[in-house]
């Protein structure tokens, strides 16, 4: 079974602080996505990284895919209360019976940014 | 484009009853996923479809769970003889095409409570 472990599980920080969330696996993924989810809603895609070592920036968010495509990180600079939410990584893998891509999700990191 | 729609938003049922959830994907999206999510955790893969074909069903799912997508448009997820452990948020997502850049669009989910 492929697992994506995220750390930390919970994070509470003050507005303006920086933080990094990690997503780790022993499996190789074809690509890795990051989502943010707010209470009572479905996850919303933030970014997709495809190439090992790839770095993408989305305003104050920086995403990196590990060289071996087994891990990823999300760094937030100068966090704001609006960044509060559940952050999820998701790895794409080829289904064993389907032969086509499917996505499995990480365990989640709950972030709270205090004003 | 009204997004992915799930119905109902909330369902309360008694243990042993059957329940059925509906998902209407974004029109022209040929891929449809079902996930289950418990509070504060990442979504757990249940099954997915490409058009009307069910590609894979998680081995974690018991025979009490069944999903259909009869005409390649909307999908239903049925749980027979519900148990308290089935209480969770059931999420549906759709996408346009299978690829490692696949973008999943999620609905707001159906929150199931089994008493």
JSON list of N, CA, C and O in Angstrom, two decimals, chain A residues 1 9 30-31 33 35 37 40-43 45 48 50 86 88 92 95-98 100-108 110, chain B residues 9 31 33 35 37 39-45 48 50 55-57 59 89 91 98-109:
[
{"chain": "A", "resi": 1, "resn": "UNK", "atom": "N", "xyz": [0.85, -1.19, 0.00]},
{"chain": "A", "resi": 1, "resn": "UNK", "atom": "CA", "xyz": [0.00, 0.00, 0.00]},
{"chain": "A", "resi": 1, "resn": "UNK", "atom": "C", "xyz": [0.88, 1.24, 0.00]},
{"chain": "A", "resi": 1, "resn": "UNK", "atom": "O", "xyz": [1.81, 1.35, 0.77]},
{"chain": "A", "resi": 9, "resn": "UNK", "atom": "N", "xyz": [1.42, 17.23, 11.78]},
{"chain": "A", "resi": 9, "resn": "UNK", "atom": "CA", "xyz": [0.00, 16.95, 11.65]},
{"chain": "A", "resi": 9, "resn": "UNK", "atom": "C", "xyz": [-0.81, 18.22, 11.95]},
{"chain": "A", "resi": 9, "resn": "UNK", "atom": "O", "xyz": [-1.83, 18.47, 11.32]},
{"chain": "A", "resi": 30, "resn": "UNK", "atom": "N", "xyz": [4.40, 9.77, -10.10]},
{"chain": "A", "resi": 30, "resn": "UNK", "atom": "CA", "xyz": [4.53, 10.42, -11.40]},
{"chain": "A", "resi": 30, "resn": "UNK", "atom": "C", "xyz": [4.42, 11.94, -11.26]},
{"chain": "A", "resi": 30, "resn": "UNK", "atom": "O", "xyz": [5.03, 12.68, -12.04]},
{"chain": "A", "resi": 31, "resn": "UNK", "atom": "N", "xyz": [3.63, 12.37, -10.35]},
{"chain": "A", "resi": 31, "resn": "UNK", "atom": "CA", "xyz": [3.49, 13.79, -10.07]},
{"chain": "A", "resi": 31, "resn": "UNK", "atom": "C", "xyz": [2.95, 13.93, -8.65]},
{"chain": "A", "resi": 31, "resn": "UNK", "atom": "O", "xyz": [2.50, 12.95, -8.04]},
{"chain": "A", "resi": 33, "resn": "UNK", "atom": "N", "xyz": [0.60, 16.69, -6.14]},
{"chain": "A", "resi": 33, "resn": "UNK", "atom": "CA", "xyz": [-0.23, 17.88, -6.08]},
{"chain": "A", "resi": 33, "resn": "UNK", "atom": "C", "xyz": [-0.39, 18.31, -4.62]},
{"chain": "A", "resi": 33, "resn": "UNK", "atom": "O", "xyz": [-0.29, 17.50, -3.71]},
{"chain": "A", "resi": 35, "resn": "UNK", "atom": "N", "xyz": [-3.20, 20.49, -2.22]},
{"chain": "A", "resi": 35, "resn": "UNK", "atom": "CA", "xyz": [-4.55, 21.01, -2.12]},
{"chain": "A", "resi": 35, "resn": "UNK", "atom": "C", "xyz": [-4.71, 21.72, -0.77]},
{"chain": "A", "resi": 35, "resn": "UNK", "atom": "O", "xyz": [-4.03, 21.40, 0.19]},
{"chain": "A", "resi": 37, "resn": "UNK", "atom": "N", "xyz": [-7.97, 22.63, 1.89]},
{"chain": "A", "resi": 37, "resn": "UNK", "atom": "CA", "xyz": [-9.37, 22.34, 2.16]},
{"chain": "A", "resi": 37, "resn": "UNK", "atom": "C", "xyz": [-9.84, 23.14, 3.36]},
{"chain": "A", "resi": 37, "resn": "UNK", "atom": "O", "xyz": [-9.17, 23.18, 4.39]},
{"chain": "A", "resi": 40, "resn": "UNK", "atom": "N", "xyz": [-16.02, 21.85, 5.77]},
{"chain": "A", "resi": 40, "resn": "UNK", "atom": "CA", "xyz": [-17.29, 21.70, 5.07]},
{"chain": "A", "resi": 40, "resn": "UNK", "atom": "C", "xyz": [-17.20, 21.80, 3.56]},
{"chain": "A", "resi": 40, "resn": "UNK", "atom": "O", "xyz": [-18.24, 21.79, 2.88]},
{"chain": "A", "resi": 41, "resn": "UNK", "atom": "N", "xyz": [-15.99, 21.87, 3.03]},
{"chain": "A", "resi": 41, "resn": "UNK", "atom": "CA", "xyz": [-15.82, 21.98, 1.59]},
{"chain": "A", "resi": 41, "resn": "UNK", "atom": "C", "xyz": [-14.86, 20.91, 1.09]},
{"chain": "A", "resi": 41, "resn": "UNK", "atom": "O", "xyz": [-14.13, 20.29, 1.86]},
{"chain": "A", "resi": 42, "resn": "UNK", "atom": "N", "xyz": [-14.85, 20.70, -0.23]},
{"chain": "A", "resi": 42, "resn": "UNK", "atom": "CA", "xyz": [-13.89, 19.78, -0.82]},
{"chain": "A", "resi": 42, "resn": "UNK", "atom": "C", "xyz": [-12.54, 20.45, -1.01]},
{"chain": "A", "resi": 42, "resn": "UNK", "atom": "O", "xyz": [-12.43, 21.67, -1.01]},
{"chain": "A", "resi": 43, "resn": "UNK", "atom": "N", "xyz": [-11.49, 19.65, -1.19]},
{"chain": "A", "resi": 43, "resn": "UNK", "atom": "CA", "xyz": [-10.15, 20.22, -1.42]},
{"chain": "A", "resi": 43, "resn": "UNK", "atom": "C", "xyz": [-10.11, 21.00, -2.73]},
{"chain": "A", "resi": 43, "resn": "UNK", "atom": "O", "xyz": [-10.80, 20.67, -3.70]},
{"chain": "A", "resi": 45, "resn": "UNK", "atom": "N", "xyz": [-7.35, 22.47, -5.60]},
{"chain": "A", "resi": 45, "resn": "UNK", "atom": "CA", "xyz": [-5.98, 22.29, -6.08]},
{"chain": "A", "resi": 45, "resn": "UNK", "atom": "C", "xyz": [-5.20, 23.61, -6.04]},
{"chain": "A", "resi": 45, "resn": "UNK", "atom": "O", "xyz": [-5.68, 24.65, -6.49]},
{"chain": "A", "resi": 48, "resn": "UNK", "atom": "N", "xyz": [0.53, 21.57, -9.15]},
{"chain": "A", "resi": 48, "resn": "UNK", "atom": "CA", "xyz": [1.01, 20.24, -9.54]},
{"chain": "A", "resi": 48, "resn": "UNK", "atom": "C", "xyz": [2.49, 20.34, -9.88]},
{"chain": "A", "resi": 48, "resn": "UNK", "atom": "O", "xyz": [2.89, 21.23, -10.63]},
{"chain": "A", "resi": 50, "resn": "UNK", "atom": "N", "xyz": [5.75, 18.01, -11.38]},
{"chain": "A", "resi": 50, "resn": "UNK", "atom": "CA", "xyz": [5.86, 16.82, -12.21]},
{"chain": "A", "resi": 50, "resn": "UNK", "atom": "C", "xyz": [7.30, 16.29, -12.27]},
{"chain": "A", "resi": 50, "resn": "UNK", "atom": "O", "xyz": [7.52, 15.08, -12.26]},
{"chain": "A", "resi": 86, "resn": "UNK", "atom": "N", "xyz": [-6.72, 22.99, 5.96]},
{"chain": "A", "resi": 86, "resn": "UNK", "atom": "CA", "xyz": [-6.11, 21.66, 5.93]},
{"chain": "A", "resi": 86, "resn": "UNK", "atom": "C", "xyz": [-5.35, 21.54, 4.61]},
{"chain": "A", "resi": 86, "resn": "UNK", "atom": "O", "xyz": [-5.94, 21.67, 3.54]},
{"chain": "A", "resi": 88, "resn": "UNK", "atom": "N", "xyz": [-3.21, 19.33, 1.99]},
{"chain": "A", "resi": 88, "resn": "UNK", "atom": "CA", "xyz": [-3.13, 17.92, 1.59]},
{"chain": "A", "resi": 88, "resn": "UNK", "atom": "C", "xyz": [-2.20, 17.77, 0.40]},
{"chain": "A", "resi": 88, "resn": "UNK", "atom": "O", "xyz": [-2.31, 18.53, -0.57]},
{"chain": "A", "resi": 92, "resn": "UNK", "atom": "N", "xyz": [0.20, 11.02, -7.75]},
{"chain": "A", "resi": 92, "resn": "UNK", "atom": "CA", "xyz": [-0.40, 10.26, -8.84]},
{"chain": "A", "resi": 92, "resn": "UNK", "atom": "C", "xyz": [0.40, 8.98, -9.07]},
{"chain": "A", "resi": 92, "resn": "UNK", "atom": "O", "xyz": [1.63, 9.00, -9.07]},
{"chain": "A", "resi": 95, "resn": "UNK", "atom": "N", "xyz": [-2.79, 2.88, -11.35]},
{"chain": "A", "resi": 95, "resn": "UNK", "atom": "CA", "xyz": [-3.56, 1.86, -10.66]},
{"chain": "A", "resi": 95, "resn": "UNK", "atom": "C", "xyz": [-3.14, 0.46, -11.08]},
{"chain": "A", "resi": 95, "resn": "UNK", "atom": "O", "xyz": [-2.90, 0.22, -12.26]},
{"chain": "A", "resi": 96, "resn": "UNK", "atom": "N", "xyz": [-3.09, -0.43, -10.11]},
{"chain": "A", "resi": 96, "resn": "UNK", "atom": "CA", "xyz": [-2.60, -1.78, -10.39]},
{"chain": "A", "resi": 96, "resn": "UNK", "atom": "C", "xyz": [-3.52, -2.57, -11.31]},
{"chain": "A", "resi": 96, "resn": "UNK", "atom": "O", "xyz": [-3.07, -3.38, -12.11]},
{"chain": "A", "resi": 97, "resn": "UNK", "atom": "N", "xyz": [-4.81, -2.31, -11.19]},
{"chain": "A", "resi": 97, "resn": "UNK", "atom": "CA", "xyz": [-5.74, -3.05, -12.04]},
{"chain": "A", "resi": 97, "resn": "UNK", "atom": "C", "xyz": [-6.24, -2.23, -13.23]},
{"chain": "A", "resi": 97, "resn": "UNK", "atom": "O", "xyz": [-6.63, -2.78, -14.25]},
{"chain": "A", "resi": 98, "resn": "UNK", "atom": "N", "xyz": [-6.19, -0.91, -13.09]},
{"chain": "A", "resi": 98, "resn": "UNK", "atom": "CA", "xyz": [-6.74, -0.07, -14.15]},
{"chain": "A", "resi": 98, "resn": "UNK", "atom": "C", "xyz": [-5.72, 0.26, -15.22]},
{"chain": "A", "resi": 98, "resn": "UNK", "atom": "O", "xyz": [-6.08, 0.49, -16.37]},
{"chain": "A", "resi": 100, "resn": "UNK", "atom": "N", "xyz": [-4.20, 2.97, -15.38]},
{"chain": "A", "resi": 100, "resn": "UNK", "atom": "CA", "xyz": [-4.24, 4.40, -15.65]},
{"chain": "A", "resi": 100, "resn": "UNK", "atom": "C", "xyz": [-4.06, 5.14, -14.33]},
{"chain": "A", "resi": 100, "resn": "UNK", "atom": "O", "xyz": [-4.10, 4.56, -13.26]},
{"chain": "A", "resi": 101, "resn": "UNK", "atom": "N", "xyz": [-3.83, 6.46, -14.45]},
{"chain": "A", "resi": 101, "resn": "UNK", "atom": "CA", "xyz": [-3.50, 7.25, -13.27]},
{"chain": "A", "resi": 101, "resn": "UNK", "atom": "C", "xyz": [-4.65, 7.31, -12.28]},
{"chain": "A", "resi": 101, "resn": "UNK", "atom": "O", "xyz": [-5.82, 7.36, -12.64]},
{"chain": "A", "resi": 102, "resn": "UNK", "atom": "N", "xyz": [-4.28, 7.30, -11.00]},
{"chain": "A", "resi": 102, "resn": "UNK", "atom": "CA", "xyz": [-5.21, 7.61, -9.94]},
{"chain": "A", "resi": 102, "resn": "UNK", "atom": "C", "xyz": [-4.44, 8.41, -8.90]},
{"chain": "A", "resi": 102, "resn": "UNK", "atom": "O", "xyz": [-3.20, 8.44, -8.92]},
{"chain": "A", "resi": 103, "resn": "UNK", "atom": "N", "xyz": [-5.15, 9.05, -7.98]},
{"chain": "A", "resi": 103, "resn": "UNK", "atom": "CA", "xyz": [-4.52, 9.91, -6.99]},
{"chain": "A", "resi": 103, "resn": "UNK", "atom": "C", "xyz": [-4.81, 9.42, -5.58]},
{"chain": "A", "resi": 103, "resn": "UNK", "atom": "O", "xyz": [-5.95, 9.15, -5.23]},
{"chain": "A", "resi": 104, "resn": "UNK", "atom": "N", "xyz": [-3.74, 9.33, -4.77]},
{"chain": "A", "resi": 104, "resn": "UNK", "atom": "CA", "xyz": [-3.92, 9.02, -3.37]},
{"chain": "A", "resi": 104, "resn": "UNK", "atom": "C", "xyz": [-3.44, 10.21, -2.55]},
{"chain": "A", "resi": 104, "resn": "UNK", "atom": "O", "xyz": [-2.51, 10.92, -2.95]},
{"chain": "A", "resi": 105, "resn": "UNK", "atom": "N", "xyz": [-4.09, 10.43, -1.42]},
{"chain": "A", "resi": 105, "resn": "UNK", "atom": "CA", "xyz": [-3.86, 11.62, -0.63]},
{"chain": "A", "resi": 105, "resn": "UNK", "atom": "C", "xyz": [-3.03, 11.33, 0.60]},
{"chain": "A", "resi": 105, "resn": "UNK", "atom": "O", "xyz": [-3.03, 10.21, 1.15]},
{"chain": "A", "resi": 106, "resn": "UNK", "atom": "N", "xyz": [-2.33, 12.38, 1.05]},
{"chain": "A", "resi": 106, "resn": "UNK", "atom": "CA", "xyz": [-1.57, 12.30, 2.28]},
{"chain": "A", "resi": 106, "resn": "UNK", "atom": "C", "xyz": [-2.47, 12.43, 3.50]},
{"chain": "A", "resi": 106, "resn": "UNK", "atom": "O", "xyz": [-3.68, 12.61, 3.39]},
{"chain": "A", "resi": 107, "resn": "UNK", "atom": "N", "xyz": [-1.84, 12.35, 4.67]},
{"chain": "A", "resi": 107, "resn": "UNK", "atom": "CA", "xyz": [-2.57, 12.34, 5.93]},
{"chain": "A", "resi": 107, "resn": "UNK", "atom": "C", "xyz": [-3.04, 13.72, 6.36]},
{"chain": "A", "resi": 107, "resn": "UNK", "atom": "O", "xyz": [-3.88, 13.83, 7.25]},
{"chain": "A", "resi": 108, "resn": "UNK", "atom": "N", "xyz": [-2.53, 14.78, 5.74]},
{"chain": "A", "resi": 108, "resn": "UNK", "atom": "CA", "xyz": [-3.03, 16.13, 6.01]},
{"chain": "A", "resi": 108, "resn": "UNK", "atom": "C", "xyz": [-2.25, 16.88, 7.07]},
{"chain": "A", "resi": 108, "resn": "UNK", "atom": "O", "xyz": [-1.74, 16.29, 8.02]},
{"chain": "A", "resi": 110, "resn": "UNK", "atom": "N", "xyz": [-3.02, 20.29, 9.40]},
{"chain": "A", "resi": 110, "resn": "UNK", "atom": "CA", "xyz": [-3.98, 21.34, 9.76]},
{"chain": "A", "resi": 110, "resn": "UNK", "atom": "C", "xyz": [-3.22, 22.56, 10.25]},
{"chain": "A", "resi": 110, "resn": "UNK", "atom": "O", "xyz": [-2.51, 22.50, 11.25]},
{"chain": "B", "resi": 9, "resn": "UNK", "atom": "N", "xyz": [-26.16, 16.98, 1.10]},
{"chain": "B", "resi": 9, "resn": "UNK", "atom": "CA", "xyz": [-24.99, 17.51, 1.80]},
{"chain": "B", "resi": 9, "resn": "UNK", "atom": "C", "xyz": [-24.79, 16.82, 3.13]},
{"chain": "B", "resi": 9, "resn": "UNK", "atom": "O", "xyz": [-23.66, 16.61, 3.58]},
{"chain": "B", "resi": 31, "resn": "UNK", "atom": "N", "xyz": [-13.72, 11.51, -16.10]},
{"chain": "B", "resi": 31, "resn": "UNK", "atom": "CA", "xyz": [-13.18, 10.77, -14.96]},
{"chain": "B", "resi": 31, "resn": "UNK", "atom": "C", "xyz": [-13.93, 11.20, -13.71]},
{"chain": "B", "resi": 31, "resn": "UNK", "atom": "O", "xyz": [-14.20, 12.39, -13.50]},
{"chain": "B", "resi": 33, "resn": "UNK", "atom": "N", "xyz": [-14.11, 10.30, -9.39]},
{"chain": "B", "resi": 33, "resn": "UNK", "atom": "CA", "xyz": [-13.52, 9.63, -8.24]},
{"chain": "B", "resi": 33, "resn": "UNK", "atom": "C", "xyz": [-14.45, 9.73, -7.03]},
{"chain": "B", "resi": 33, "resn": "UNK", "atom": "O", "xyz": [-15.14, 10.73, -6.85]},
{"chain": "B", "resi": 35, "resn": "UNK", "atom": "N", "xyz": [-14.02, 9.43, -2.79]},
{"chain": "B", "resi": 35, "resn": "UNK", "atom": "CA", "xyz": [-13.12, 9.34, -1.65]},
{"chain": "B", "resi": 35, "resn": "UNK", "atom": "C", "xyz": [-13.94, 9.41, -0.37]},
{"chain": "B", "resi": 35, "resn": "UNK", "atom": "O", "xyz": [-15.04, 9.95, -0.34]},
{"chain": "B", "resi": 37, "resn": "UNK", "atom": "N", "xyz": [-13.49, 10.64, 3.77]},
{"chain": "B", "resi": 37, "resn": "UNK", "atom": "CA", "xyz": [-12.61, 11.43, 4.63]},
{"chain": "B", "resi": 37, "resn": "UNK", "atom": "C", "xyz": [-13.19, 11.52, 6.03]},
{"chain": "B", "resi": 37, "resn": "UNK", "atom": "O", "xyz": [-14.34, 11.90, 6.20]},
{"chain": "B", "resi": 39, "resn": "UNK", "atom": "N", "xyz": [-12.63, 13.16, 9.99]},
{"chain": "B", "resi": 39, "resn": "UNK", "atom": "CA", "xyz": [-12.28, 14.49, 10.47]},
{"chain": "B", "resi": 39, "resn": "UNK", "atom": "C", "xyz": [-10.78, 14.67, 10.64]},
{"chain": "B", "resi": 39, "resn": "UNK", "atom": "O", "xyz": [-10.12, 13.90, 11.35]},
{"chain": "B", "resi": 40, "resn": "UNK", "atom": "N", "xyz": [-10.23, 15.68, 9.96]},
{"chain": "B", "resi": 40, "resn": "UNK", "atom": "CA", "xyz": [-8.82, 16.02, 10.11]},
{"chain": "B", "resi": 40, "resn": "UNK", "atom": "C", "xyz": [-7.86, 15.13, 9.36]},
{"chain": "B", "resi": 40, "resn": "UNK", "atom": "O", "xyz": [-6.65, 15.35, 9.42]},
{"chain": "B", "resi": 41, "resn": "UNK", "atom": "N", "xyz": [-8.38, 14.14, 8.64]},
{"chain": "B", "resi": 41, "resn": "UNK", "atom": "CA", "xyz": [-7.52, 13.22, 7.90]},
{"chain": "B", "resi": 41, "resn": "UNK", "atom": "C", "xyz": [-7.59, 13.50, 6.40]},
{"chain": "B", "resi": 41, "resn": "UNK", "atom": "O", "xyz": [-8.47, 14.22, 5.94]},
{"chain": "B", "resi": 42, "resn": "UNK", "atom": "N", "xyz": [-6.66, 12.92, 5.65]},
{"chain": "B", "resi": 42, "resn": "UNK", "atom": "CA", "xyz": [-6.71, 13.06, 4.22]},
{"chain": "B", "resi": 42, "resn": "UNK", "atom": "C", "xyz": [-7.75, 12.16, 3.60]},
{"chain": "B", "resi": 42, "resn": "UNK", "atom": "O", "xyz": [-8.12, 11.13, 4.19]},
{"chain": "B", "resi": 43, "resn": "UNK", "atom": "N", "xyz": [-8.26, 12.49, 2.42]},
{"chain": "B", "resi": 43, "resn": "UNK", "atom": "CA", "xyz": [-9.24, 11.64, 1.75]},
{"chain": "B", "resi": 43, "resn": "UNK", "atom": "C", "xyz": [-8.65, 10.27, 1.43]},
{"chain": "B", "resi": 43, "resn": "UNK", "atom": "O", "xyz": [-7.51, 10.16, 0.99]},
{"chain": "B", "resi": 44, "resn": "UNK", "atom": "N", "xyz": [-9.46, 9.25, 1.63]},
{"chain": "B", "resi": 44, "resn": "UNK", "atom": "CA", "xyz": [-9.08, 7.87, 1.35]},
{"chain": "B", "resi": 44, "resn": "UNK", "atom": "C", "xyz": [-9.75, 7.42, 0.05]},
{"chain": "B", "resi": 44, "resn": "UNK", "atom": "O", "xyz": [-10.96, 7.53, -0.10]},
{"chain": "B", "resi": 45, "resn": "UNK", "atom": "N", "xyz": [-8.95, 6.92, -0.88]},
{"chain": "B", "resi": 45, "resn": "UNK", "atom": "CA", "xyz": [-9.47, 6.50, -2.18]},
{"chain": "B", "resi": 45, "resn": "UNK", "atom": "C", "xyz": [-10.45, 5.34, -2.03]},
{"chain": "B", "resi": 45, "resn": "UNK", "atom": "O", "xyz": [-10.17, 4.36, -1.34]},
{"chain": "B", "resi": 48, "resn": "UNK", "atom": "N", "xyz": [-12.86, 4.70, -8.75]},
{"chain": "B", "resi": 48, "resn": "UNK", "atom": "CA", "xyz": [-12.95, 5.72, -9.77]},
{"chain": "B", "resi": 48, "resn": "UNK", "atom": "C", "xyz": [-13.42, 5.14, -11.10]},
{"chain": "B", "resi": 48, "resn": "UNK", "atom": "O", "xyz": [-13.36, 3.92, -11.31]},
{"chain": "B", "resi": 50, "resn": "UNK", "atom": "N", "xyz": [-13.79, 5.85, -15.48]},
{"chain": "B", "resi": 50, "resn": "UNK", "atom": "CA", "xyz": [-13.50, 6.57, -16.70]},
{"chain": "B", "resi": 50, "resn": "UNK", "atom": "C", "xyz": [-14.71, 6.31, -17.60]},
{"chain": "B", "resi": 50, "resn": "UNK", "atom": "O", "xyz": [-14.96, 5.17, -17.99]},
{"chain": "B", "resi": 55, "resn": "UNK", "atom": "N", "xyz": [-12.89, 1.58, -12.91]},
{"chain": "B", "resi": 55, "resn": "UNK", "atom": "CA", "xyz": [-11.52, 1.16, -13.16]},
{"chain": "B", "resi": 55, "resn": "UNK", "atom": "C", "xyz": [-10.92, 0.38, -12.00]},
{"chain": "B", "resi": 55, "resn": "UNK", "atom": "O", "xyz": [-10.16, -0.57, -12.21]},
{"chain": "B", "resi": 56, "resn": "UNK", "atom": "N", "xyz": [-11.23, 0.79, -10.80]},
{"chain": "B", "resi": 56, "resn": "UNK", "atom": "CA", "xyz": [-10.62, 0.15, -9.64]},
{"chain": "B", "resi": 56, "resn": "UNK", "atom": "C", "xyz": [-11.45, 0.44, -8.41]},
{"chain": "B", "resi": 56, "resn": "UNK", "atom": "O", "xyz": [-12.05, 1.50, -8.29]},
{"chain": "B", "resi": 57, "resn": "UNK", "atom": "N", "xyz": [-11.47, -0.54, -7.52]},
{"chain": "B", "resi": 57, "resn": "UNK", "atom": "CA", "xyz": [-12.19, -0.39, -6.25]},
{"chain": "B", "resi": 57, "resn": "UNK", "atom": "C", "xyz": [-11.21, -0.71, -5.15]},
{"chain": "B", "resi": 57, "resn": "UNK", "atom": "O", "xyz": [-10.52, -1.73, -5.20]},
{"chain": "B", "resi": 59, "resn": "UNK", "atom": "N", "xyz": [-9.36, -2.05, -2.01]},
{"chain": "B", "resi": 59, "resn": "UNK", "atom": "CA", "xyz": [-9.50, -3.31, -1.27]},
{"chain": "B", "resi": 59, "resn": "UNK", "atom": "C", "xyz": [-10.00, -3.06, 0.14]},
{"chain": "B", "resi": 59, "resn": "UNK", "atom": "O", "xyz": [-10.42, -3.98, 0.83]},
{"chain": "B", "resi": 89, "resn": "UNK", "atom": "N", "xyz": [-17.13, 11.92, 5.76]},
{"chain": "B", "resi": 89, "resn": "UNK", "atom": "CA", "xyz": [-17.48, 12.77, 4.63]},
{"chain": "B", "resi": 89, "resn": "UNK", "atom": "C", "xyz": [-17.15, 11.97, 3.37]},
{"chain": "B", "resi": 89, "resn": "UNK", "atom": "O", "xyz": [-16.04, 11.45, 3.23]},
{"chain": "B", "resi": 91, "resn": "UNK", "atom": "N", "xyz": [-16.56, 12.26, -0.51]},
{"chain": "B", "resi": 91, "resn": "UNK", "atom": "CA", "xyz": [-16.22, 13.28, -1.50]},
{"chain": "B", "resi": 91, "resn": "UNK", "atom": "C", "xyz": [-16.21, 12.69, -2.90]},
{"chain": "B", "resi": 91, "resn": "UNK", "atom": "O", "xyz": [-15.74, 11.58, -3.11]},
{"chain": "B", "resi": 98, "resn": "UNK", "atom": "N", "xyz": [-7.13, 11.65, -18.06]},
{"chain": "B", "resi": 98, "resn": "UNK", "atom": "CA", "xyz": [-6.13, 10.95, -17.25]},
{"chain": "B", "resi": 98, "resn": "UNK", "atom": "C", "xyz": [-4.74, 11.40, -17.66]},
{"chain": "B", "resi": 98, "resn": "UNK", "atom": "O", "xyz": [-4.36, 11.29, -18.81]},
{"chain": "B", "resi": 99, "resn": "UNK", "atom": "N", "xyz": [-4.01, 11.94, -16.71]},
{"chain": "B", "resi": 99, "resn": "UNK", "atom": "CA", "xyz": [-2.62, 12.30, -16.96]},
{"chain": "B", "resi": 99, "resn": "UNK", "atom": "C", "xyz": [-1.98, 12.61, -15.63]},
{"chain": "B", "resi": 99, "resn": "UNK", "atom": "O", "xyz": [-2.67, 12.76, -14.62]},
{"chain": "B", "resi": 100, "resn": "UNK", "atom": "N", "xyz": [-0.66, 12.77, -15.63]},
{"chain": "B", "resi": 100, "resn": "UNK", "atom": "CA", "xyz": [-0.03, 13.13, -14.37]},
{"chain": "B", "resi": 100, "resn": "UNK", "atom": "C", "xyz": [-0.20, 14.62, -14.07]},
{"chain": "B", "resi": 100, "resn": "UNK", "atom": "O", "xyz": [0.19, 15.06, -13.00]},
{"chain": "B", "resi": 101, "resn": "UNK", "atom": "N", "xyz": [-0.79, 15.36, -15.00]},
{"chain": "B", "resi": 101, "resn": "UNK", "atom": "CA", "xyz": [-1.18, 16.75, -14.74]},
{"chain": "B", "resi": 101, "resn": "UNK", "atom": "C", "xyz": [-2.68, 16.88, -14.52]},
{"chain": "B", "resi": 101, "resn": "UNK", "atom": "O", "xyz": [-3.22, 17.97, -14.60]},
{"chain": "B", "resi": 102, "resn": "UNK", "atom": "N", "xyz": [-3.31, 15.73, -14.26]},
{"chain": "B", "resi": 102, "resn": "UNK", "atom": "CA", "xyz": [-4.75, 15.71, -14.08]},
{"chain": "B", "resi": 102, "resn": "UNK", "atom": "C", "xyz": [-5.18, 16.65, -12.96]},
{"chain": "B", "resi": 102, "resn": "UNK", "atom": "O", "xyz": [-4.60, 16.65, -11.89]},
{"chain": "B", "resi": 103, "resn": "UNK", "atom": "N", "xyz": [-6.21, 17.43, -13.21]},
{"chain": "B", "resi": 103, "resn": "UNK", "atom": "CA", "xyz": [-6.70, 18.38, -12.23]},
{"chain": "B", "resi": 103, "resn": "UNK", "atom": "C", "xyz": [-8.04, 17.89, -11.71]},
{"chain": "B", "resi": 103, "resn": "UNK", "atom": "O", "xyz": [-9.01, 17.81, -12.46]},
{"chain": "B", "resi": 104, "resn": "UNK", "atom": "N", "xyz": [-8.08, 17.56, -10.42]},
{"chain": "B", "resi": 104, "resn": "UNK", "atom": "CA", "xyz": [-9.31, 17.07, -9.81]},
{"chain": "B", "resi": 104, "resn": "UNK", "atom": "C", "xyz": [-10.12, 18.23, -9.25]},
{"chain": "B", "resi": 104, "resn": "UNK", "atom": "O", "xyz": [-9.59, 19.09, -8.53]},
{"chain": "B", "resi": 105, "resn": "UNK", "atom": "N", "xyz": [-11.39, 18.25, -9.59]},
{"chain": "B", "resi": 105, "resn": "UNK", "atom": "CA", "xyz": [-12.32, 19.23, -9.04]},
{"chain": "B", "resi": 105, "resn": "UNK", "atom": "C", "xyz": [-13.25, 18.48, -8.08]},
{"chain": "B", "resi": 105, "resn": "UNK", "atom": "O", "xyz": [-13.91, 17.53, -8.49]},
{"chain": "B", "resi": 106, "resn": "UNK", "atom": "N", "xyz": [-13.29, 18.95, -6.84]},
{"chain": "B", "resi": 106, "resn": "UNK", "atom": "CA", "xyz": [-14.07, 18.26, -5.82]},
{"chain": "B", "resi": 106, "resn": "UNK", "atom": "C", "xyz": [-15.41, 18.94, -5.57]},
{"chain": "B", "resi": 106, "resn": "UNK", "atom": "O", "xyz": [-15.53, 20.18, -5.69]},
{"chain": "B", "resi": 107, "resn": "UNK", "atom": "N", "xyz": [-16.39, 18.13, -5.21]},
{"chain": "B", "resi": 107, "resn": "UNK", "atom": "CA", "xyz": [-17.64, 18.65, -4.68]},
{"chain": "B", "resi": 107, "resn": "UNK", "atom": "C", "xyz": [-17.48, 18.97, -3.21]},
{"chain": "B", "resi": 107, "resn": "UNK", "atom": "O", "xyz": [-16.41, 18.76, -2.62]},
{"chain": "B", "resi": 108, "resn": "UNK", "atom": "N", "xyz": [-18.56, 19.46, -2.61]},
{"chain": "B", "resi": 108, "resn": "UNK", "atom": "CA", "xyz": [-18.52, 19.83, -1.19]},
{"chain": "B", "resi": 108, "resn": "UNK", "atom": "C", "xyz": [-18.73, 18.65, -0.26]},
{"chain": "B", "resi": 108, "resn": "UNK", "atom": "O", "xyz": [-18.64, 18.79, 0.95]},
{"chain": "B", "resi": 109, "resn": "UNK", "atom": "N", "xyz": [-19.04, 17.48, -0.85]},
{"chain": "B", "resi": 109, "resn": "UNK", "atom": "CA", "xyz": [-19.13, 16.28, -0.05]},
{"chain": "B", "resi": 109, "resn": "UNK", "atom": "C", "xyz": [-20.50, 16.00, 0.54]},
{"chain": "B", "resi": 109, "resn": "UNK", "atom": "O", "xyz": [-21.36, 16.88, 0.60]}
]
